[in-house]
PDB file of C-alpha atoms in Angstrom:
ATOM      1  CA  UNK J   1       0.000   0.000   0.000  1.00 80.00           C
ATOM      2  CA  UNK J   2       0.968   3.473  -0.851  1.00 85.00           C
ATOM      3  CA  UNK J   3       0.713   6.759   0.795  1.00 81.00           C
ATOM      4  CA  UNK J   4      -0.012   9.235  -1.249  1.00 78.00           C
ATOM      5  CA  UNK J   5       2.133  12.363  -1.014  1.00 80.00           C
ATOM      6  CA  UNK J   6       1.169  16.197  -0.930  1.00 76.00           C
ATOM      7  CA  UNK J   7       3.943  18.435  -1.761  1.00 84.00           C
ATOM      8  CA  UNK J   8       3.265  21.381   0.132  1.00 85.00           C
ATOM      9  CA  UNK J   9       5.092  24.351   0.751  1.00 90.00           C
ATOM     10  CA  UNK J  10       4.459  25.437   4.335  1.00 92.00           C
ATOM     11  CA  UNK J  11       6.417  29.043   3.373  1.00 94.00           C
ATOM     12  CA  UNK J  12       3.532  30.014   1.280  1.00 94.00           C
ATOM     13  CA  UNK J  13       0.763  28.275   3.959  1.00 95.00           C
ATOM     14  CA  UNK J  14       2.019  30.667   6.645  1.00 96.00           C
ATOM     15  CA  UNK J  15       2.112  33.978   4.588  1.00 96.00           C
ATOM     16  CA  UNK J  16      -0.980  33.316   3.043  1.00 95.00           C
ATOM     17  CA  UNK J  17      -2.686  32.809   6.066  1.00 95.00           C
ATOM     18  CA  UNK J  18      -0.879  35.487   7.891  1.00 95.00           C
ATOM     19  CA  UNK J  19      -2.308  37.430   4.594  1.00 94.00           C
ATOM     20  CA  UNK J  20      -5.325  36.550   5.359  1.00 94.00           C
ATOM     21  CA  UNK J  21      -5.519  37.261   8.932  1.00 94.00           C
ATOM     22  CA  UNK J  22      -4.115  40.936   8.279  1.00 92.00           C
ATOM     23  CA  UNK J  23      -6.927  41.792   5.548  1.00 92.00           C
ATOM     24  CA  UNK J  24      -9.533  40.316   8.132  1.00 93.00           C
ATOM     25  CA  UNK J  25      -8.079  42.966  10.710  1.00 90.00           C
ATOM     26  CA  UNK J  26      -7.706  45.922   8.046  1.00 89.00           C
ATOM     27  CA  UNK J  27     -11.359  45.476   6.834  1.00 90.00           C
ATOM     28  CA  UNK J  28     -12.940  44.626   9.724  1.00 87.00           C
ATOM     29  CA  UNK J  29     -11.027  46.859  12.539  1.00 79.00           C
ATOM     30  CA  UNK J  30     -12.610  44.142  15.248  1.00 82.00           C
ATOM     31  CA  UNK J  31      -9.895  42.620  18.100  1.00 85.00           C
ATOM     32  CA  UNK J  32     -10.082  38.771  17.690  1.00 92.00           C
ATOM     33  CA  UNK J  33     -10.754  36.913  14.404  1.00 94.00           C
ATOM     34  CA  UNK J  34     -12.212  33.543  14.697  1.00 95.00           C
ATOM     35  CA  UNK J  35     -10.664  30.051  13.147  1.00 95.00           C
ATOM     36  CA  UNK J  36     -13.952  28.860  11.771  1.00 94.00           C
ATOM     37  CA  UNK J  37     -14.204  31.824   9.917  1.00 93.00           C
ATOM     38  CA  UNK J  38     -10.744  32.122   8.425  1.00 92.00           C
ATOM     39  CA  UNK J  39     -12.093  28.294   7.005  1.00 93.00           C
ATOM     40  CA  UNK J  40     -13.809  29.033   3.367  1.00 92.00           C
ATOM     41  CA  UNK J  41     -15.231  24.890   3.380  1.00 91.00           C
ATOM     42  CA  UNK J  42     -14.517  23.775   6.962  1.00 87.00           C
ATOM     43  CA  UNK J  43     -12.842  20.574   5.243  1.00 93.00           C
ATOM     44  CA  UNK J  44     -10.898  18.185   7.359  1.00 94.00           C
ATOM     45  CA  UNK J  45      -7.301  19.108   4.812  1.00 92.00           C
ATOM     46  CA  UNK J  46      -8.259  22.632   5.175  1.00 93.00           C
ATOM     47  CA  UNK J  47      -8.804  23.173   8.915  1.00 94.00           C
ATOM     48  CA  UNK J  48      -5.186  21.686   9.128  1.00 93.00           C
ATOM     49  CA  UNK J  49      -3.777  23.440   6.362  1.00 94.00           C
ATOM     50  CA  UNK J  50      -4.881  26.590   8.049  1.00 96.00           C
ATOM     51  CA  UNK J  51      -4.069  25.149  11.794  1.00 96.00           C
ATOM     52  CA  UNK J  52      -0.371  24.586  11.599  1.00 96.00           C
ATOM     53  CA  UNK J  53       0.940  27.953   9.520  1.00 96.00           C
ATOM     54  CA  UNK J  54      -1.240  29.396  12.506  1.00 97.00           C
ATOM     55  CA  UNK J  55       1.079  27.725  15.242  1.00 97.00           C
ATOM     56  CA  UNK J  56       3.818  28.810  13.197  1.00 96.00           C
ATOM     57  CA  UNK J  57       2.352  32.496  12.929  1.00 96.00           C
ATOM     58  CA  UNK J  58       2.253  32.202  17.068  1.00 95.00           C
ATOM     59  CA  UNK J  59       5.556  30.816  17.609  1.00 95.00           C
ATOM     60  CA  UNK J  60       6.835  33.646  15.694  1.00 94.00           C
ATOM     61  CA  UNK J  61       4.962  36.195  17.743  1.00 95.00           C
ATOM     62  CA  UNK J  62       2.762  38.103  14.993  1.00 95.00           C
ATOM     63  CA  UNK J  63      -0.388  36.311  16.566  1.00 95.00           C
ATOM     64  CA  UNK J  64      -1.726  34.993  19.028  1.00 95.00           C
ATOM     65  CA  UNK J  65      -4.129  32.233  19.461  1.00 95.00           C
ATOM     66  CA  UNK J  66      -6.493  31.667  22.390  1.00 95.00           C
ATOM     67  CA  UNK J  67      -8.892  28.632  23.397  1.00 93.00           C
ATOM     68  CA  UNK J  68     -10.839  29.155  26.717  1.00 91.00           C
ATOM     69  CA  UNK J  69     -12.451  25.675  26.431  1.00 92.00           C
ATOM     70  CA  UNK J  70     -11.116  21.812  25.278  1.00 93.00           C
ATOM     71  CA  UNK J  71     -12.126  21.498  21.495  1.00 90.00           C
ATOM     72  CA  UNK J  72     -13.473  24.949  21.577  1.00 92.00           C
ATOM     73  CA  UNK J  73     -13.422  27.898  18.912  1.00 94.00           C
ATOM     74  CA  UNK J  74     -10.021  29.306  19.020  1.00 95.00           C
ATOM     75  CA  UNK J  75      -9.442  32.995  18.851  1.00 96.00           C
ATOM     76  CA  UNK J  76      -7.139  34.797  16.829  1.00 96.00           C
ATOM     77  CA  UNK J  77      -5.271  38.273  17.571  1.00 94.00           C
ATOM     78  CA  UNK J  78      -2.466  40.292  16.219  1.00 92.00           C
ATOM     79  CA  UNK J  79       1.031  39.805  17.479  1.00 89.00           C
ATOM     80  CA  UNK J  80       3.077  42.368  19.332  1.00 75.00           C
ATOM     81  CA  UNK J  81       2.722  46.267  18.183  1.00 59.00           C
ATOM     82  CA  UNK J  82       6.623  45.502  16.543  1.00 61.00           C
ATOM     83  CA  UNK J  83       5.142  42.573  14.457  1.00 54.00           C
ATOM     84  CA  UNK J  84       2.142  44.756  13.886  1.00 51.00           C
ATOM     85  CA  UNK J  85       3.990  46.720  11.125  1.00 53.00           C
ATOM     86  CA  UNK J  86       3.601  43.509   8.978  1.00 53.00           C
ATOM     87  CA  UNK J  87       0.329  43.350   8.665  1.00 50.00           C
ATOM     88  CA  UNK J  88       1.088  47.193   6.897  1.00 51.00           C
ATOM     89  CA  UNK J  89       3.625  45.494   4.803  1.00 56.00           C
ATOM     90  CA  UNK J  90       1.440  43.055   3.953  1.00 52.00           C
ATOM     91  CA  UNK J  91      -0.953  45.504   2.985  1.00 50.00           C
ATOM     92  CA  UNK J  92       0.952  47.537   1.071  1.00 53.00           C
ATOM     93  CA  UNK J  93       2.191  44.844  -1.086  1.00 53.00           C
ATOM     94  CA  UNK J  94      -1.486  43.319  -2.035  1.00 51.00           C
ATOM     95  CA  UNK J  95      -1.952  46.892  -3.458  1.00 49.00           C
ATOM     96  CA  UNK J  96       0.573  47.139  -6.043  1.00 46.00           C
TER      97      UNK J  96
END
C-alpha cells in the first residue's frame, strides 16, 4: 500500500494565512478573528492546512491564538505592536 504524497510548501501556507488574517483585521477593525471563519469549506485538509501555519504564525509572535475551552473555537489576535507593522507590509504589497 501506498501513501499518497502532498507536496506542500508550508512558506507560502504561513504567509498566506498570515495574509489573510491581516486583511480580516484591516477590513474589519474588530480585536479577535475567529478560526472557523478564516475556514472558506470547513474541510478536514483545510482546517489543518490553516491550523499549523497558525502555530507557526504564534511561535513567531505576529499572533496569538487563544482557546478558553477543550475542542473549543479558538481565537485569533495580532502579534506584538513591533510585528504589527507587517500586517502594513502586507498591505501595502497586495496593493501594487
Amino acid at each position: 500500500m501506498e501513501i499518497p504524497v502532498r507536496e506542500v510548501n508550508i512558506d507560502h501556507l504561513i504567509n498566506k494565512t498570515f495574509g489573510e488574517v491581516s486583511e480580516y483585521f484591516m477590513t474589519q477593525k474588530e480585536a479577535k478573528l475567529l478560526f472557523s471563519k478564516l475556514l472558506k469549506e470547513g474541510t478536514k485538509l483545510e482546517k489543518i492546512y490553516t491550523f499549523i501555519p497558525l502555530l507557526h504564525l504564534s511561535n513567531e509572535g505576529r499572533v496569538i491564538l487563544q482557546q478558553a475551552t477543550h475542542l473549543g473555537e479558538i481565537e485569533i489576535s495580532l502579534g506584538s505592536p513591533e510585528n504589527k507593522s507587517a500586517v502594513q507590509n502586507v498591505a501595502a504589497t497586495k496593493s501594487v
